[in-house]
Coordinates of C-alpha atoms and ligand atoms in Angstrom, one line a residue:
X1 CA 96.6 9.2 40.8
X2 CA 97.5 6.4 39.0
X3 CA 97.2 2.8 40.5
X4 CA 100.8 1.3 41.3
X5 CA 101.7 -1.2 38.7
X6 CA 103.7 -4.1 39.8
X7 CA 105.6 -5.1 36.4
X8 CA 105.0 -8.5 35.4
X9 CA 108.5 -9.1 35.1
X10 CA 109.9 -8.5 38.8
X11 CA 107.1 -10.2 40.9
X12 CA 108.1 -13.3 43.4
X13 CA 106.9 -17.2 42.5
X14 CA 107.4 -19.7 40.0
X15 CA 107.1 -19.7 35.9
X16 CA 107.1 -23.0 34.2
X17 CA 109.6 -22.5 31.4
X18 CA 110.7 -25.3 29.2
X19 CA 110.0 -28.4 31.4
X20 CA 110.8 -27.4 34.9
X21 CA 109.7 -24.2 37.3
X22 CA 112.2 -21.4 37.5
X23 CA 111.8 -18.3 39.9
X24 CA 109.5 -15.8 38.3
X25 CA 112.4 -12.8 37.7
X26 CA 114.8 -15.6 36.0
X27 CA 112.0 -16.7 33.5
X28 CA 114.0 -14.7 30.9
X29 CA 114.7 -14.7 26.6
X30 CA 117.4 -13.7 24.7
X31 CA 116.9 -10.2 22.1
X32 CA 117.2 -12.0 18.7
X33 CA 113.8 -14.4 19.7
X34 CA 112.2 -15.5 16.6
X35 CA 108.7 -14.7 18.0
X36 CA 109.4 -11.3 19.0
X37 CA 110.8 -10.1 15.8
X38 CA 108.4 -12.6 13.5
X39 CA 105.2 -13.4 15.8
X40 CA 105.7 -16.8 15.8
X41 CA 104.4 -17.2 19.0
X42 CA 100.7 -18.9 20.1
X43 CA 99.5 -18.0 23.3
X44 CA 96.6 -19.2 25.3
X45 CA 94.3 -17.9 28.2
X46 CA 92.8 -19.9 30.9
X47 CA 90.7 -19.2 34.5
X48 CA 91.0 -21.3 37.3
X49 CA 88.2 -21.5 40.1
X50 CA 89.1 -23.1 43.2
X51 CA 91.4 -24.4 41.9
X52 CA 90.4 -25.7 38.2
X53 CA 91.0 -24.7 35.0
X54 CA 88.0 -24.5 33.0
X55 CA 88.2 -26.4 29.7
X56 CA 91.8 -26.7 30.5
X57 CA 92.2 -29.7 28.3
X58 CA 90.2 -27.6 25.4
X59 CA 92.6 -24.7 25.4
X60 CA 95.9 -27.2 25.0
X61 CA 94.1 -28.6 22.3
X62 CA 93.3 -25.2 21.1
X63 CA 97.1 -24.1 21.8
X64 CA 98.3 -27.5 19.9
X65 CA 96.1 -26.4 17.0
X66 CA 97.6 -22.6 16.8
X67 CA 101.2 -23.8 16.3
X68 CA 100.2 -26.2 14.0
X69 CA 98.0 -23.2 11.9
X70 CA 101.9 -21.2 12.4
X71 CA 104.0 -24.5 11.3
X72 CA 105.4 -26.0 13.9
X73 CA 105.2 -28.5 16.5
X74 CA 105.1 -27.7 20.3
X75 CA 107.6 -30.7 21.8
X76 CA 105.2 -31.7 24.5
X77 CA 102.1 -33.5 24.5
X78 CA 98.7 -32.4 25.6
X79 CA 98.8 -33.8 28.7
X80 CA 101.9 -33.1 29.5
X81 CA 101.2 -29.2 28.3
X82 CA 97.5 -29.7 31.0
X83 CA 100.4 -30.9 33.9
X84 CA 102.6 -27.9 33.3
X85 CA 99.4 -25.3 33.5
X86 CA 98.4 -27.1 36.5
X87 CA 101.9 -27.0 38.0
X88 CA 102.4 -23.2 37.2
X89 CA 98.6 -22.6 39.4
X90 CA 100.2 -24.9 42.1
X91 CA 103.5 -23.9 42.2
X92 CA 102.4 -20.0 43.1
X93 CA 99.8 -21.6 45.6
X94 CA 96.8 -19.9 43.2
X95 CA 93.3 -21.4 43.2
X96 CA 91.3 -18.7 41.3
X97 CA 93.3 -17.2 38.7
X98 CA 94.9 -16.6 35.2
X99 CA 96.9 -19.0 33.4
X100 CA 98.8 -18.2 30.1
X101 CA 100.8 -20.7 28.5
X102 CA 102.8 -19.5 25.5
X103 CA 105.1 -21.5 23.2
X104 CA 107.3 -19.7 20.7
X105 CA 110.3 -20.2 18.2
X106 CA 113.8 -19.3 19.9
X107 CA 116.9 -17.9 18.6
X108 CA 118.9 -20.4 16.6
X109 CA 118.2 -18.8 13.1
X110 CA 117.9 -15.2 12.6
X111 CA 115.6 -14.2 9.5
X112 CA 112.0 -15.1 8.2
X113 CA 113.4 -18.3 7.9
X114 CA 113.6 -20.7 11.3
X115 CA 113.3 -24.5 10.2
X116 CA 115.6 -25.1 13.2
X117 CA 114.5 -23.0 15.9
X118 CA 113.7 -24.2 18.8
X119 CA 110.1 -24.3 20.1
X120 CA 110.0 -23.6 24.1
X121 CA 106.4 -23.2 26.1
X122 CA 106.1 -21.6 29.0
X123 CA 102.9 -21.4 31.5
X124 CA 102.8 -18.5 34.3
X125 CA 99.5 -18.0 36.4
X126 CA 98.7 -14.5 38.4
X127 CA 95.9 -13.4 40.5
X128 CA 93.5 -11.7 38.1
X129 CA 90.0 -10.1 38.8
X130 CA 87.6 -9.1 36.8
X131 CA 89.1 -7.9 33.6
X132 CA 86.9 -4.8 33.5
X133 CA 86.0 -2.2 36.5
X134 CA 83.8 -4.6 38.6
X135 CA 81.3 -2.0 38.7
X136 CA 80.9 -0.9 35.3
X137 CA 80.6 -4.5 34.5
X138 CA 77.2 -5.1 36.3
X139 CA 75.6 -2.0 35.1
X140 CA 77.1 -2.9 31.4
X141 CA 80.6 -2.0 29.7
X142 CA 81.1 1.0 27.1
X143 CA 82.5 -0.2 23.7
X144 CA 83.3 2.1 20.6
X145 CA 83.8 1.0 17.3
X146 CA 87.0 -0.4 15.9
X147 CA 88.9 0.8 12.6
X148 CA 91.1 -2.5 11.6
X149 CA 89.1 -5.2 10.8
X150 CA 90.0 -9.0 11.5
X151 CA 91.3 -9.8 8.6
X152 CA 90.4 -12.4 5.4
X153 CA 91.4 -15.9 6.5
X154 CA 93.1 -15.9 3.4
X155 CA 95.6 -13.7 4.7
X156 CA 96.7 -15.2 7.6
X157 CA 95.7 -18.1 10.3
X158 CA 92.4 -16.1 11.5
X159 CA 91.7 -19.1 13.8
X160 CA 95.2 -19.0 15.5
X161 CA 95.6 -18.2 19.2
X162 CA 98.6 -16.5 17.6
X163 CA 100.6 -12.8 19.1
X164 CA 100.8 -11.7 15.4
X165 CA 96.3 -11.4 15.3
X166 CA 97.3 -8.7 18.6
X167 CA 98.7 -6.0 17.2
X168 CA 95.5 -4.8 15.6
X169 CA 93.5 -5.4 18.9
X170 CA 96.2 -3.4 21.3
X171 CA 95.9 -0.4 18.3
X172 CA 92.3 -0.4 18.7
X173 CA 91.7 -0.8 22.5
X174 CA 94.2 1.6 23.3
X175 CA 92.2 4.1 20.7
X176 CA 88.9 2.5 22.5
X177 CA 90.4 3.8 25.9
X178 CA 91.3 6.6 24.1
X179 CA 88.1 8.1 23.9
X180 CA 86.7 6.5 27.2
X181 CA 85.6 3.4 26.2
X182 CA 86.5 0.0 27.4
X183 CA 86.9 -2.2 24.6
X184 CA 86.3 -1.8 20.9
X185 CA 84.1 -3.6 18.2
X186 CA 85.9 -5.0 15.2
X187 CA 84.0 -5.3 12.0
X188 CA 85.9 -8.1 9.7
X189 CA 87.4 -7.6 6.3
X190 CA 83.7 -7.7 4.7
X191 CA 82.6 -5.1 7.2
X192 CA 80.2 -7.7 9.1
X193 CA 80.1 -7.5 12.8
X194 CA 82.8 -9.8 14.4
X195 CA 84.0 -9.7 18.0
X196 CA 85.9 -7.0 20.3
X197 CA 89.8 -7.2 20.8
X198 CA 90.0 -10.2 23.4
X199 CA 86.3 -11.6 23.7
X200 CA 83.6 -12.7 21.3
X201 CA 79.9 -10.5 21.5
X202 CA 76.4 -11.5 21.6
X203 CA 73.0 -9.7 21.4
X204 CA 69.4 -10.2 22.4
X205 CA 66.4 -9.5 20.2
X206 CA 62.8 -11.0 21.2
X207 CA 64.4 -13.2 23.8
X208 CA 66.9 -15.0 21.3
X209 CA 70.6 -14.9 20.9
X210 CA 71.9 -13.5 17.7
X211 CA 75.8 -13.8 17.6
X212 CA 78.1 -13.7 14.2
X213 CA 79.5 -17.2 12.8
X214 CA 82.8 -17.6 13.8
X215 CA 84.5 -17.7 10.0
X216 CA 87.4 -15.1 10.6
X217 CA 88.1 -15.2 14.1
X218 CA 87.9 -16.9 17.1
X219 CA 85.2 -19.7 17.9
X220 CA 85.8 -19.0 21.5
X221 CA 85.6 -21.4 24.0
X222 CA 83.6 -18.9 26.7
X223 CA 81.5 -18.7 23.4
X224 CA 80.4 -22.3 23.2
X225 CA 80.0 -23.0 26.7
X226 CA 77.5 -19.7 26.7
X227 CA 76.0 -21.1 23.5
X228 CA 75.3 -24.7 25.7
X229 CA 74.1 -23.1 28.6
X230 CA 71.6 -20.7 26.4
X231 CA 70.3 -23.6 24.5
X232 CA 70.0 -25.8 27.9
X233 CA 67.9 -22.5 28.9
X234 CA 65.4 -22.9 25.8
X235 CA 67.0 -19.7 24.9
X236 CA 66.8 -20.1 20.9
X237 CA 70.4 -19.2 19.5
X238 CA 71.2 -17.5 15.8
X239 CA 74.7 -17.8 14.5
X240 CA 74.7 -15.9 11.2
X241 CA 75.9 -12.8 9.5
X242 CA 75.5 -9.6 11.4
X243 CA 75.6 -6.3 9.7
X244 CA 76.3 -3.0 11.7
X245 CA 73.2 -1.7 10.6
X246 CA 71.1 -4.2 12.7
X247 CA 73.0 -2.7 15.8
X248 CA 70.2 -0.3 16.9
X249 CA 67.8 -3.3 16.6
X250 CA 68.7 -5.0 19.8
X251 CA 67.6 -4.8 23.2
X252 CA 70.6 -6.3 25.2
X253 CA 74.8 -7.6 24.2
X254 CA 77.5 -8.7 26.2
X255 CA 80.3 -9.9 25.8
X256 CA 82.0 -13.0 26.4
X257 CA 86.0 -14.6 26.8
X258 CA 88.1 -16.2 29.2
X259 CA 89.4 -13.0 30.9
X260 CA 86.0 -11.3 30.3
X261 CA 83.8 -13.9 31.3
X262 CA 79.8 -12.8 30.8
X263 CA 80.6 -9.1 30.7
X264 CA 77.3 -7.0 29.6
X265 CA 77.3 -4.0 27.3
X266 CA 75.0 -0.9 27.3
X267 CA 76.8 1.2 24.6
X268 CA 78.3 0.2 21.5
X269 CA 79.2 3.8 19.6
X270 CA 75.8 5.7 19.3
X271 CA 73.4 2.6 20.1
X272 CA 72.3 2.3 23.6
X273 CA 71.4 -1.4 25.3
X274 CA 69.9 -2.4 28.7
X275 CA 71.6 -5.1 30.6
X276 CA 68.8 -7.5 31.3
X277 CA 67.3 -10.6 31.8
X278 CA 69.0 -12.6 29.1
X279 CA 72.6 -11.3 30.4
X280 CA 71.9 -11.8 33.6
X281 CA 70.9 -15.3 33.3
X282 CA 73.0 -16.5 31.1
X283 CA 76.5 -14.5 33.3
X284 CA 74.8 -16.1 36.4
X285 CA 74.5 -19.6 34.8
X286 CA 78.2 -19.1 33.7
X287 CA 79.4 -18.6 36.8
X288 CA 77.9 -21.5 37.9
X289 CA 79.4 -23.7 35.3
X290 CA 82.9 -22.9 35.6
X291 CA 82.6 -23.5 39.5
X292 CA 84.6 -27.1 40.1
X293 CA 81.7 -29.4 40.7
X294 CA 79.9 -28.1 37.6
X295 CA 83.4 -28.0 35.7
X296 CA 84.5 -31.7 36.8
X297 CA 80.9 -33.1 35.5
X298 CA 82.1 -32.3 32.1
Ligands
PMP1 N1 88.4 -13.4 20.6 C1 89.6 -12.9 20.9 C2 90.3 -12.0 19.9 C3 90.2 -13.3 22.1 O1 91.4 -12.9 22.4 C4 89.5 -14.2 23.0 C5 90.1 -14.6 24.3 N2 90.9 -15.7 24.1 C6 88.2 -14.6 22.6 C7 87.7 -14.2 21.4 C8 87.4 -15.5 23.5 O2 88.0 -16.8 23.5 P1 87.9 -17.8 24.8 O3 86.5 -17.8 25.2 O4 88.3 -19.1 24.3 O5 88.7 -17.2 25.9

């Protein structure tokens, strides 16, 4: 039986829309939204323990940054943007959750064109678990390879938390889920190995961390805390070029985001891993770190 989904649009509590908290069902947007028919939207995701958001001044940095990448200018400043994420928690009496703030162009031009749209923000925060079956997360997730790639830089704004970078990454975990896998592997445009739809991936060999170089995608913050912590560790840590065909050369990969936290892998496709000591260490030592104390010794 399927579990009962409570929509995110008709739930009770408080969204922070535009400078002051409305209730949750009134947090609404007119049809003819520029980022809805144009992706001009960036969008960020943050986890709060006990009632902290880790790196929450990174991600408004980071969110700052992706509207720049998209041209424009979100009208509130970077601590006002860590108040409002902080208020949205509050406001819906959270201490371990998700926050996603999201700021977008509005509806005062119609067309490609939008030099005098509005930009709004918005921050809303929700009780969120684990972001995969807690279960199949210890013993290691299932991942299948990806057909899109993430795309040439020279494209589009690879290093934007932008919506428009999505639409590839819901086409490819739904075909993931698809075939009974719970996330998918994206190559990028030169067919290296690059991350999975909504986290960045590492892998073991001889004790050592082996992850791509962020140059097309996302240089994710859960990905340069681990990167810290692995090197406080002695654990030596390789960023370079990854080619598929190195896949069935390592002994352990997980995975690593925000909403995924430290999330080990045993299967990616045909190759086969064995969650181990390196994953284990390095998702306990993350759990540690985002914990307050840790988090406010920043
Ligand atoms: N890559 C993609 C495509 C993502 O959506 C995310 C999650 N934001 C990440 C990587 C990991 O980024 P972070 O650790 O900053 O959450």
């Amino acid at each position: 039986m399927a579990a009962t989904l409570v929509p995110y649009h008709d739930r009770d509590g408080f969204i922070w829309f535009d400078g002051k908290l409305v209730p949750w069902r009134e947090a609404n947007l007119h049809i003819l939204t520029h980022g809805l028919h144009y992706a001009s939207a960036v969008f960020e995701g943050e986890r709060a323990y006990g009632g902290q958001i880790f790196k929450l001044h990174e991600h408004s940095q980071r969110l700052i940054d992706s509207a720049r990448m998209l041209d424009f200018e979100i009208p509130y400043t970077i601590e006002e943007i860590d108040a409002a994420c902080n208020e949205a928690m509050k406001a819906n009496k959270l201490v371990d959750c998700y926050v996603r703030p999201i700021a977008w162009r509005g509806s005062e031009q119609m067309g490609v064109s939008a030099q005098l749209n509005k930009i709004h923000l918005a921050v809303a925060a929700w009780d969120w678990g684990s972001y995969f079956d807690p279960q199949e997360r210890l013993r290691g997730i299932r991942i299948g390879l990806a057909q899109y790639r993430r795309p040439d830089p020279a494209t589009i704004p690879a290093k934007a938390k932008a919506t428009g970078l999505y639409m590839i990454c819901t086409i490819e975990k739904h075909r993931a889920e698809k075939a009974g896998y719970a996330d998918a592997l994206m190559y990028d445009w030169r067919g290296r190995v690059a991350e999975c739809t909504g986290a960045n991936i590492f892998f073991v060999k001889d004790g050592a961390l082996h992850t791509p170089t962020p140059d097309c995608f996302l240089d994710g913050i859960t990905r340069r805390t681990v990167i810290d912590l692995a090197k406080r560790r002695g654990i030596a840590v390789h960023e370079r070029t990854i080619m598929p065909e190195e896949l069935p050369s390592f002994t352990e990969c997980f995975i690593v985001g925000t909403a995924a936290e430290v999330t080990p892998v045993r299967e990616i496709g045909p190759h086969n891993y064995q969650p181990g000591r390196v994953s284990e260490q390095l998702l306990n030592d993350y759990m540690a770190a985002v914990q307050p104390a840790k988090n406010a010794a920043e």
